[in-house]
């Protein structure tokens, strides 16, 4: 989509979309599928990457657990045993730093394997650069000792997970590849629990492979179940407590609102400069030319009435053009039809002026606040302008609807697609406008189209 393909302002990340540049919050989705909310049907689990990353983690976590168990057992024994001669204190401090690092690494592994994000739950670092003050704060933090408990218990838990995983996947593999085993190993007797089966050639082993598919589904369920349990345990031990999670969410919310306010100020300043530039380069120059024509006409009024009349006609035409430019500029600031009649007629007017057929559907039970109407109008106006210039589309649609406490604005076209999010582009200012009311702009534009521009705007009805 032309300018969209080079100049989109949008990036956030609800499903199948990019989010607003500059970091608008996503209302729905926006994170990778986790092991807890992933698909549980066998075919869907087989296609889900989280199933196989979970299986890989459960297979290798035993090595991490054993390593940390040895390090912590030896380190704690040495440091506690030498506390009486003071050598144990620096050893314990180094060990504490080490296990905190191990816990941070484990949070990253849990996120990569299970899709579960665990923020660091540690208390803020003190302003002092004194290492003893920092160590004392670290030792007084309950999260430090929860990290220790997690790493100590990781070895026995990982051992159970490894044994179960190795059994189910080894059984699955041996059943699935039984024809190859028979081919290279000769005939053999296969014990399937209550049934003993003799296979003398690969063809006779094919029913065993069919049974392996059933065992494969069971193995995926077992893996997914252990992954969910491990992720829940990791969240309990390595994640923030309920009060910490609330404080973290509040801090993130505050930071987001601060960023939204800054982007809103920038957007307002950009709009002010645009209006100033349009006035200076457009209407002001035309009015100046009108004043000059009237002055010349007055000078010729006695000596050359026909020349004066021509200058007056020219000034009159210039006045009409200046009025038209001022009207367009006023419409760009806030269209009168939007104030008088609401969003539906205003968007219908935009669609009527578009060079491609545009279908408009507005389904709002009542008028939203003026700020929401204005942002929705200009998002549609900018999107339709880009469609007209660059998209090479033959049709477009505009949909505005209420979704709980949000107004959803969606503009779709069947153009060339290929939109690339880039801050500072044609729609970046609209993303900034949406951010001023804590909304978001989303762009989904695969190569070849279609292109979807969606804005989610919060609204108190």
Short mmCIF file of C-alpha atoms in Angstrom, two decimals:
data_model
loop_
_atom_site.label_atom_id
_atom_site.label_comp_id
_atom_site.label_asym_id
_atom_site.label_seq_id
_atom_site.Cartn_x
_atom_site.Cartn_y
_atom_site.Cartn_z
CA UNK A 1 0.00 0.00 0.00
CA UNK A 2 2.24 2.80 -1.35
CA UNK A 3 2.95 5.20 1.44
CA UNK A 4 1.81 2.53 3.83
CA UNK A 5 4.38 0.16 2.43
CA UNK A 6 7.11 2.70 3.09
CA UNK A 7 5.68 4.99 5.64
CA UNK A 8 3.31 3.38 8.10
CA UNK A 9 3.08 4.66 11.62
CA UNK A 10 1.83 1.71 13.53
CA UNK A 11 3.12 -1.18 15.44
CA UNK A 12 1.37 -2.67 18.81
CA UNK A 13 0.59 -6.23 18.52
CA UNK A 14 -2.77 -7.66 18.81
CA UNK A 15 -2.98 -10.92 16.99
CA UNK A 16 -1.77 -10.79 13.38
CA UNK A 17 -1.05 -7.09 13.61
CA UNK A 18 1.83 -4.78 14.18
CA UNK A 19 1.65 -2.23 16.96
CA UNK A 20 2.00 1.52 17.18
CA UNK A 21 5.44 3.01 16.78
CA UNK A 22 6.61 4.49 19.95
CA UNK A 23 5.01 1.86 22.07
CA UNK A 24 1.26 1.96 22.31
CA UNK A 25 -0.16 -0.59 24.70
CA UNK A 26 -1.96 -3.52 23.22
CA UNK A 27 -5.50 -4.15 24.39
CA UNK A 28 -5.81 -7.78 23.42
CA UNK A 29 -3.11 -10.30 22.80
CA UNK A 30 0.31 -9.01 21.96
CA UNK A 31 2.33 -11.86 23.45
CA UNK A 32 3.45 -15.26 22.31
CA UNK A 33 1.17 -18.18 23.03
CA UNK A 34 1.98 -19.69 26.40
CA UNK A 35 1.89 -23.34 27.34
CA UNK A 36 -1.16 -22.77 29.54
CA UNK A 37 -3.41 -21.17 26.95
CA UNK A 38 -2.06 -22.97 23.89
CA UNK A 39 -4.08 -25.47 21.84
CA UNK A 40 -4.88 -28.83 23.45
CA UNK A 41 -6.10 -30.77 20.42
CA UNK A 42 -3.52 -33.32 19.22
CA UNK A 43 -3.18 -31.86 15.72
CA UNK A 44 -2.93 -28.32 17.07
CA UNK A 45 -0.39 -29.36 19.70
CA UNK A 46 1.73 -31.00 17.01
CA UNK A 47 1.74 -27.72 15.05
CA UNK A 48 2.40 -25.54 18.09
CA UNK A 49 6.03 -24.59 18.65
CA UNK A 50 5.46 -24.37 22.41
CA UNK A 51 4.92 -28.15 22.56
CA UNK A 52 8.36 -28.87 21.17
CA UNK A 53 10.16 -26.12 23.08
CA UNK A 54 8.56 -27.51 26.25
CA UNK A 55 9.74 -31.03 25.39
CA UNK A 56 13.26 -29.72 24.75
CA UNK A 57 13.33 -27.84 28.05
CA UNK A 58 12.09 -30.85 30.02
CA UNK A 59 14.83 -32.94 28.38
CA UNK A 60 17.74 -30.60 29.16
CA UNK A 61 16.63 -29.03 32.45
CA UNK A 62 18.07 -32.00 34.33
CA UNK A 63 21.56 -30.84 33.38
CA UNK A 64 20.84 -27.33 34.69
CA UNK A 65 19.30 -28.70 37.85
CA UNK A 66 22.22 -31.03 38.52
CA UNK A 67 24.76 -28.26 37.87
CA UNK A 68 23.08 -25.81 40.23
CA UNK A 69 22.52 -28.48 42.86
CA UNK A 70 26.24 -29.28 42.92
CA UNK A 71 27.28 -25.60 42.91
CA UNK A 72 24.86 -24.66 45.67
CA UNK A 73 25.53 -27.74 47.82
CA UNK A 74 29.31 -27.28 47.66
CA UNK A 75 29.14 -23.47 47.87
CA UNK A 76 26.78 -23.37 50.84
CA UNK A 77 28.77 -26.04 52.68
CA UNK A 78 32.05 -24.14 52.19
CA UNK A 79 30.67 -20.69 52.97
CA UNK A 80 28.66 -21.75 56.04
CA UNK A 81 31.51 -23.92 57.28
CA UNK A 82 34.00 -21.05 57.10
CA UNK A 83 31.81 -18.30 58.53
CA UNK A 84 33.61 -18.65 61.84
CA UNK A 85 36.88 -17.44 60.29
CA UNK A 86 35.11 -14.73 58.18
CA UNK A 87 36.15 -16.32 54.89
CA UNK A 88 32.64 -17.62 54.48
CA UNK A 89 31.10 -14.15 54.17
CA UNK A 90 32.63 -13.21 50.80
CA UNK A 91 32.03 -16.77 49.59
CA UNK A 92 28.36 -16.54 50.57
CA UNK A 93 28.06 -13.10 48.93
CA UNK A 94 29.53 -14.43 45.67
CA UNK A 95 27.26 -17.45 45.83
CA UNK A 96 24.24 -15.21 46.39
CA UNK A 97 25.11 -13.15 43.32
CA UNK A 98 25.60 -16.39 41.37
CA UNK A 99 22.23 -17.91 42.26
CA UNK A 100 20.46 -14.63 41.52
CA UNK A 101 22.08 -14.76 38.07
CA UNK A 102 20.95 -18.37 37.72
CA UNK A 103 17.38 -17.39 38.60
CA UNK A 104 17.43 -14.60 36.00
CA UNK A 105 18.66 -17.09 33.41
CA UNK A 106 15.94 -19.54 34.39
CA UNK A 107 13.27 -16.88 33.88
CA UNK A 108 14.53 -16.37 30.32
CA UNK A 109 14.53 -20.12 29.71
CA UNK A 110 10.98 -20.46 31.04
CA UNK A 111 9.86 -17.68 28.73
CA UNK A 112 11.58 -19.24 25.72
CA UNK A 113 10.27 -22.73 26.47
CA UNK A 114 6.77 -22.13 27.84
CA UNK A 115 5.92 -18.62 26.62
CA UNK A 116 5.46 -17.46 30.22
CA UNK A 117 6.96 -14.07 31.06
CA UNK A 118 8.23 -13.74 34.62
CA UNK A 119 9.29 -10.19 35.56
CA UNK A 120 12.17 -9.89 38.01
CA UNK A 121 10.58 -9.60 41.47
CA UNK A 122 13.55 -7.97 43.20
CA UNK A 123 13.38 -4.88 45.35
CA UNK A 124 14.84 -1.70 43.81
CA UNK A 125 18.58 -1.34 44.16
CA UNK A 126 19.73 1.25 46.70
CA UNK A 127 21.19 4.49 45.40
CA UNK A 128 24.40 3.86 47.35
CA UNK A 129 27.36 2.45 45.43
CA UNK A 130 28.65 0.79 48.56
CA UNK A 131 28.79 -2.96 47.75
CA UNK A 132 28.04 -3.88 51.37
CA UNK A 133 24.81 -1.85 51.28
CA UNK A 134 23.79 -3.58 48.05
CA UNK A 135 24.59 -7.02 49.44
CA UNK A 136 22.59 -6.28 52.57
CA UNK A 137 19.61 -5.22 50.45
CA UNK A 138 19.99 -8.37 48.37
CA UNK A 139 20.12 -10.57 51.46
CA UNK A 140 17.02 -8.89 52.92
CA UNK A 141 15.01 -9.44 49.74
CA UNK A 142 12.68 -12.47 50.05
CA UNK A 143 12.96 -13.03 46.29
CA UNK A 144 16.65 -13.91 46.76
CA UNK A 145 15.81 -16.85 48.99
CA UNK A 146 12.94 -17.96 46.77
CA UNK A 147 15.48 -18.07 43.95
CA UNK A 148 17.68 -20.31 46.10
CA UNK A 149 14.78 -22.63 46.92
CA UNK A 150 13.86 -22.89 43.24
CA UNK A 151 17.39 -23.81 42.14
CA UNK A 152 17.82 -26.34 44.94
CA UNK A 153 14.52 -28.05 44.12
CA UNK A 154 15.12 -27.86 40.37
CA UNK A 155 17.28 -31.01 40.39
CA UNK A 156 14.76 -33.48 41.90
CA UNK A 157 11.87 -31.97 39.95
CA UNK A 158 13.84 -32.01 36.70
CA UNK A 159 14.84 -35.63 37.36
CA UNK A 160 11.19 -36.68 37.57
CA UNK A 161 10.36 -34.67 34.44
CA UNK A 162 13.32 -36.15 32.57
CA UNK A 163 12.45 -39.75 33.47
CA UNK A 164 8.80 -39.34 32.45
CA UNK A 165 9.74 -37.46 29.25
CA UNK A 166 12.42 -39.99 28.29
CA UNK A 167 10.02 -42.90 28.81
CA UNK A 168 7.08 -41.49 26.82
CA UNK A 169 9.19 -40.17 23.94
CA UNK A 170 11.39 -43.25 23.74
CA UNK A 171 8.27 -45.42 23.62
CA UNK A 172 6.73 -43.13 21.01
CA UNK A 173 9.83 -43.18 18.84
CA UNK A 174 10.28 -46.94 19.04
CA UNK A 175 6.66 -47.58 18.02
CA UNK A 176 6.59 -45.00 15.24
CA UNK A 177 9.83 -46.25 13.69
CA UNK A 178 9.20 -49.95 14.29
CA UNK A 179 9.22 -50.78 10.54
CA UNK A 180 12.77 -49.39 10.28
CA UNK A 181 13.81 -51.22 13.44
CA UNK A 182 12.49 -54.49 12.03
CA UNK A 183 14.08 -53.78 8.64
CA UNK A 184 17.55 -53.35 10.08
CA UNK A 185 17.23 -55.60 13.13
CA UNK A 186 15.33 -58.60 11.72
CA UNK A 187 12.09 -60.14 13.00
CA UNK A 188 11.23 -59.58 16.63
CA UNK A 189 8.54 -60.10 19.21
CA UNK A 190 6.76 -56.88 20.21
CA UNK A 191 5.01 -56.72 23.57
CA UNK A 192 2.18 -54.15 23.56
CA UNK A 193 0.97 -54.64 27.11
CA UNK A 194 -1.82 -57.20 26.93
CA UNK A 195 -0.93 -58.13 23.34
CA UNK A 196 2.26 -59.83 22.16
CA UNK A 197 2.92 -59.21 18.50
CA UNK A 198 5.44 -60.92 16.22
CA UNK A 199 6.79 -58.86 13.32
CA UNK A 200 8.91 -60.58 10.73
CA UNK A 201 9.10 -57.77 8.16
CA UNK A 202 8.49 -53.98 7.98
CA UNK A 203 5.02 -54.36 6.48
CA UNK A 204 3.87 -56.45 9.44
CA UNK A 205 5.17 -53.70 11.75
CA UNK A 206 3.00 -50.97 10.21
CA UNK A 207 0.10 -51.56 12.70
CA UNK A 208 2.61 -50.91 15.47
CA UNK A 209 3.41 -47.52 13.88
CA UNK A 210 -0.32 -46.77 13.87
CA UNK A 211 -0.38 -47.52 17.60
CA UNK A 212 2.60 -45.17 17.89
CA UNK A 213 0.45 -42.30 16.68
CA UNK A 214 -1.87 -42.83 19.65
CA UNK A 215 1.13 -42.93 21.98
CA UNK A 216 2.44 -39.75 20.30
CA UNK A 217 -0.75 -37.91 21.22
CA UNK A 218 -0.44 -39.19 24.79
CA UNK A 219 3.21 -38.07 24.90
CA UNK A 220 2.25 -34.56 23.81
CA UNK A 221 -0.44 -34.39 26.50
CA UNK A 222 2.03 -35.60 29.14
CA UNK A 223 4.62 -33.08 27.97
CA UNK A 224 2.11 -30.24 27.93
CA UNK A 225 0.82 -31.17 31.38
CA UNK A 226 4.32 -31.25 32.91
CA UNK A 227 5.13 -27.97 31.18
CA UNK A 228 2.03 -26.29 32.64
CA UNK A 229 2.91 -27.57 36.12
CA UNK A 230 6.54 -26.45 35.79
CA UNK A 231 5.50 -23.02 34.53
CA UNK A 232 3.09 -22.60 37.45
CA UNK A 233 5.81 -23.60 39.91
CA UNK A 234 8.28 -21.21 38.25
CA UNK A 235 5.72 -18.40 38.44
CA UNK A 236 5.21 -19.07 42.15
CA UNK A 237 8.92 -19.20 43.01
CA UNK A 238 10.52 -16.85 40.48
CA UNK A 239 7.73 -14.41 39.69
CA UNK A 240 6.58 -11.38 41.65
CA UNK A 241 4.06 -11.67 44.44
CA UNK A 242 0.54 -10.32 44.03
CA UNK A 243 1.41 -6.95 45.58
CA UNK A 244 4.59 -6.72 43.52
CA UNK A 245 2.66 -7.54 40.35
CA UNK A 246 0.17 -4.75 41.12
CA UNK A 247 3.00 -2.28 41.75
CA UNK A 248 4.76 -3.39 38.57
CA UNK A 249 1.57 -2.97 36.54
CA UNK A 250 1.04 0.46 38.08
CA UNK A 251 4.60 1.52 37.20
CA UNK A 252 4.21 0.26 33.63
CA UNK A 253 0.88 2.04 33.35
CA UNK A 254 2.40 5.28 34.62
CA UNK A 255 5.32 5.00 32.20
CA UNK A 256 2.93 4.33 29.32
CA UNK A 257 0.74 7.31 30.19
CA UNK A 258 3.84 9.51 30.49
CA UNK A 259 4.98 8.37 27.05
CA UNK A 260 1.47 8.87 25.64
CA UNK A 261 1.37 12.41 27.01
CA UNK A 262 4.75 13.20 25.47
CA UNK A 263 3.62 11.81 22.12
CA UNK A 264 0.43 13.84 22.36
CA UNK A 265 2.41 17.03 22.96
CA UNK A 266 4.60 16.22 19.96
CA UNK A 267 1.53 15.53 17.82
CA UNK A 268 -0.07 18.83 18.85
CA UNK A 269 3.14 20.71 18.11
CA UNK A 270 3.41 19.02 14.71
CA UNK A 271 -0.20 19.95 13.95
CA UNK A 272 0.43 23.56 14.97
CA UNK A 273 3.43 23.80 12.65
CA UNK A 274 1.41 22.24 9.81
CA UNK A 275 -1.40 24.78 10.23
CA UNK A 276 1.10 27.60 10.41
CA UNK A 277 2.85 26.37 7.26
CA UNK A 278 -0.41 25.93 5.35
CA UNK A 279 -1.55 29.43 6.31
CA UNK A 280 1.77 30.96 5.34
CA UNK A 281 2.18 29.11 2.05
CA UNK A 282 -1.47 29.10 1.00
CA UNK A 283 -4.13 31.53 2.14
CA UNK A 284 -1.71 34.20 3.31
CA UNK A 285 0.04 34.34 -0.09
CA UNK A 286 -3.28 34.49 -1.93
CA UNK A 287 -4.61 37.27 0.31
CA UNK A 288 -1.38 39.18 -0.22
CA UNK A 289 -1.82 38.83 -4.00
CA UNK A 290 -5.43 40.03 -3.64
CA UNK A 291 -4.30 43.09 -1.71
CA UNK A 292 -1.70 43.88 -4.38
CA UNK A 293 -4.27 43.48 -7.20
CA UNK A 294 -6.70 45.79 -5.43
CA UNK A 295 -3.94 48.37 -4.92
CA UNK A 296 -2.98 48.25 -8.59
CA UNK A 297 -6.64 48.45 -9.61
CA UNK A 298 -7.16 51.55 -7.45
CA UNK A 299 -4.14 53.20 -9.10
CA UNK A 300 -5.58 52.49 -12.58
CA UNK A 301 -9.18 53.28 -11.75
CA UNK A 302 -9.10 56.81 -13.27
CA UNK A 303 -6.66 56.32 -16.16
CA UNK A 304 -7.43 52.71 -17.22
CA UNK A 305 -10.90 51.54 -16.08
CA UNK A 306 -10.77 48.35 -18.17
CA UNK A 307 -7.40 47.34 -16.70
CA UNK A 308 -8.71 48.15 -13.21
CA UNK A 309 -11.80 46.00 -13.84
CA UNK A 310 -9.57 43.08 -14.94
CA UNK A 311 -7.48 43.44 -11.80
CA UNK A 312 -10.61 43.54 -9.65
CA UNK A 313 -11.87 40.33 -11.31
CA UNK A 314 -8.48 38.74 -10.65
CA UNK A 315 -8.62 39.85 -7.02
CA UNK A 316 -12.14 38.45 -6.72
CA UNK A 317 -11.03 35.07 -8.05
CA UNK A 318 -8.06 35.10 -5.68
CA UNK A 319 -10.40 35.86 -2.80
CA UNK A 320 -12.57 32.84 -3.66
CA UNK A 321 -9.50 30.62 -3.82
CA UNK A 322 -8.29 31.93 -0.46
CA UNK A 323 -11.73 31.24 1.07
CA UNK A 324 -11.64 27.71 -0.34
CA UNK A 325 -8.19 27.11 1.14
CA UNK A 326 -9.27 28.48 4.51
CA UNK A 327 -12.36 26.24 4.41
CA UNK A 328 -10.21 23.19 3.64
CA UNK A 329 -7.80 24.17 6.40
CA UNK A 330 -10.67 24.52 8.88
CA UNK A 331 -11.99 21.12 7.78
CA UNK A 332 -8.52 19.70 8.46
CA UNK A 333 -8.57 21.13 11.97
CA UNK A 334 -12.06 19.94 12.87
CA UNK A 335 -14.77 19.50 10.20
CA UNK A 336 -18.04 21.26 10.89
CA UNK A 337 -20.07 18.26 9.76
CA UNK A 338 -18.43 16.17 12.47
CA UNK A 339 -19.54 18.65 15.11
CA UNK A 340 -23.05 19.09 13.75
CA UNK A 341 -24.03 15.61 12.59
CA UNK A 342 -21.57 13.10 14.04
CA UNK A 343 -19.18 10.46 12.80
CA UNK A 344 -21.40 8.57 10.36
CA UNK A 345 -22.20 11.54 8.04
CA UNK A 346 -18.63 12.84 8.31
CA UNK A 347 -17.14 9.50 7.25
CA UNK A 348 -19.74 9.16 4.50
CA UNK A 349 -18.57 12.53 3.21
CA UNK A 350 -14.96 11.30 3.17
CA UNK A 351 -16.02 8.15 1.34
CA UNK A 352 -17.95 10.16 -1.23
CA UNK A 353 -14.83 12.19 -2.09
CA UNK A 354 -12.60 9.09 -2.35
CA UNK A 355 -11.54 8.02 -5.88
CA UNK A 356 -12.34 4.33 -5.16
CA UNK A 357 -15.64 2.85 -3.93
CA UNK A 358 -15.70 2.91 -0.13
CA UNK A 359 -18.25 1.06 1.96
CA UNK A 360 -18.94 2.73 5.30
CA UNK A 361 -20.51 0.97 8.30
CA UNK A 362 -20.87 2.87 11.57
CA UNK A 363 -22.50 0.99 14.44
CA UNK A 364 -22.39 3.14 17.58
CA UNK A 365 -25.25 3.21 20.08
CA UNK A 366 -24.52 6.86 20.91
CA UNK A 367 -22.02 9.53 20.00
CA UNK A 368 -18.61 9.09 21.58
CA UNK A 369 -16.73 12.05 23.10
CA UNK A 370 -15.45 14.73 20.75
CA UNK A 371 -11.80 13.66 21.12
CA UNK A 372 -12.63 10.08 20.09
CA UNK A 373 -14.72 11.29 17.13
CA UNK A 374 -11.95 13.60 15.96
CA UNK A 375 -9.22 10.94 16.14
CA UNK A 376 -11.44 8.38 14.40
CA UNK A 377 -12.25 10.87 11.62
CA UNK A 378 -8.63 11.79 10.92
CA UNK A 379 -7.48 8.16 10.99
CA UNK A 380 -10.03 7.35 8.30
CA UNK A 381 -9.15 10.50 6.33
CA UNK A 382 -5.42 9.71 6.33
CA UNK A 383 -6.00 6.06 5.47
CA UNK A 384 -8.27 6.91 2.54
CA UNK A 385 -5.78 9.50 1.31
CA UNK A 386 -3.01 6.89 1.32
CA UNK A 387 -5.28 4.41 -0.47
CA UNK A 388 -5.98 6.98 -3.17
CA UNK A 389 -2.30 7.83 -3.66
CA UNK A 390 -0.44 4.58 -3.30
CA UNK A 391 -2.50 1.46 -2.70
CA UNK A 392 -3.63 0.72 -6.27
CA UNK A 393 -6.83 -0.59 -4.68
CA UNK A 394 -10.18 -1.04 -6.41
CA UNK A 395 -12.32 -0.92 -3.30
CA UNK A 396 -12.10 -0.12 0.40
CA UNK A 397 -14.26 -0.36 3.50
CA UNK A 398 -14.55 1.58 6.73
CA UNK A 399 -16.02 0.01 9.85
CA UNK A 400 -16.61 1.79 13.16
CA UNK A 401 -18.13 -0.19 16.01
CA UNK A 402 -18.29 -0.37 19.75
CA UNK A 403 -16.39 -3.12 21.52
CA UNK A 404 -17.09 -2.98 25.25
CA UNK A 405 -15.44 0.29 26.38
CA UNK A 406 -13.62 0.82 23.09
CA UNK A 407 -14.42 2.37 19.74
CA UNK A 408 -12.86 0.24 17.00
CA UNK A 409 -12.07 1.96 13.71
CA UNK A 410 -11.02 -0.33 10.86
CA UNK A 411 -10.09 0.68 7.31
CA UNK A 412 -9.49 -2.15 4.81
CA UNK A 413 -8.44 -2.08 1.16
CA UNK A 414 -7.58 -4.68 -1.46
CA UNK A 415 -4.40 -2.91 -2.62
CA UNK A 416 -0.84 -4.13 -3.00
CA UNK A 417 -0.14 -4.38 0.75
CA UNK A 418 3.41 -4.74 2.03
CA UNK A 419 3.09 -2.06 4.70
CA UNK A 420 6.19 -1.53 6.81
CA UNK A 421 5.93 0.23 10.17
CA UNK A 422 8.23 3.23 10.38
CA UNK A 423 8.16 5.97 12.99
CA UNK A 424 7.80 9.47 11.60
CA UNK A 425 5.81 8.36 8.56
CA UNK A 426 2.42 9.39 7.27
CA UNK A 427 0.42 7.51 9.91
CA UNK A 428 2.85 7.98 12.78
CA UNK A 429 1.14 11.25 13.68
CA UNK A 430 -2.18 9.41 13.82
CA UNK A 431 -0.66 6.79 16.11
CA UNK A 432 0.48 9.67 18.30
CA UNK A 433 -3.03 11.11 18.24
CA UNK A 434 -4.44 7.78 19.36
CA UNK A 435 -1.82 7.58 22.11
CA UNK A 436 -3.01 10.88 23.60
CA UNK A 437 -6.16 9.12 24.81
CA UNK A 438 -4.35 5.85 25.53
CA UNK A 439 -5.45 4.26 22.28
CA UNK A 440 -3.45 2.32 19.72
CA UNK A 441 -3.01 2.12 15.99
CA UNK A 442 -2.49 -1.28 14.37
CA UNK A 443 -1.42 -2.10 10.83
CA UNK A 444 -1.67 -5.50 9.17
CA UNK A 445 -0.43 -5.41 5.59
CA UNK A 446 1.05 -8.62 4.17
CA UNK A 447 2.66 -8.40 0.71
CA UNK A 448 -0.08 -8.59 -1.89
CA UNK A 449 -2.70 -7.29 0.54
CA UNK A 450 -5.19 -6.79 1.91
CA UNK A 451 -4.17 -3.93 4.18
CA UNK A 452 -6.00 -3.37 7.45
CA UNK A 453 -5.55 -0.23 9.54
CA UNK A 454 -7.22 -0.56 12.88
CA UNK A 455 -7.46 1.90 15.75
CA UNK A 456 -8.70 0.93 19.20
CA UNK A 457 -9.78 4.07 21.05
CA UNK A 458 -10.88 3.94 24.72
CA UNK A 459 -14.24 5.54 25.36
CA UNK A 460 -16.33 6.20 28.46
CA UNK A 461 -19.96 6.00 27.38
#
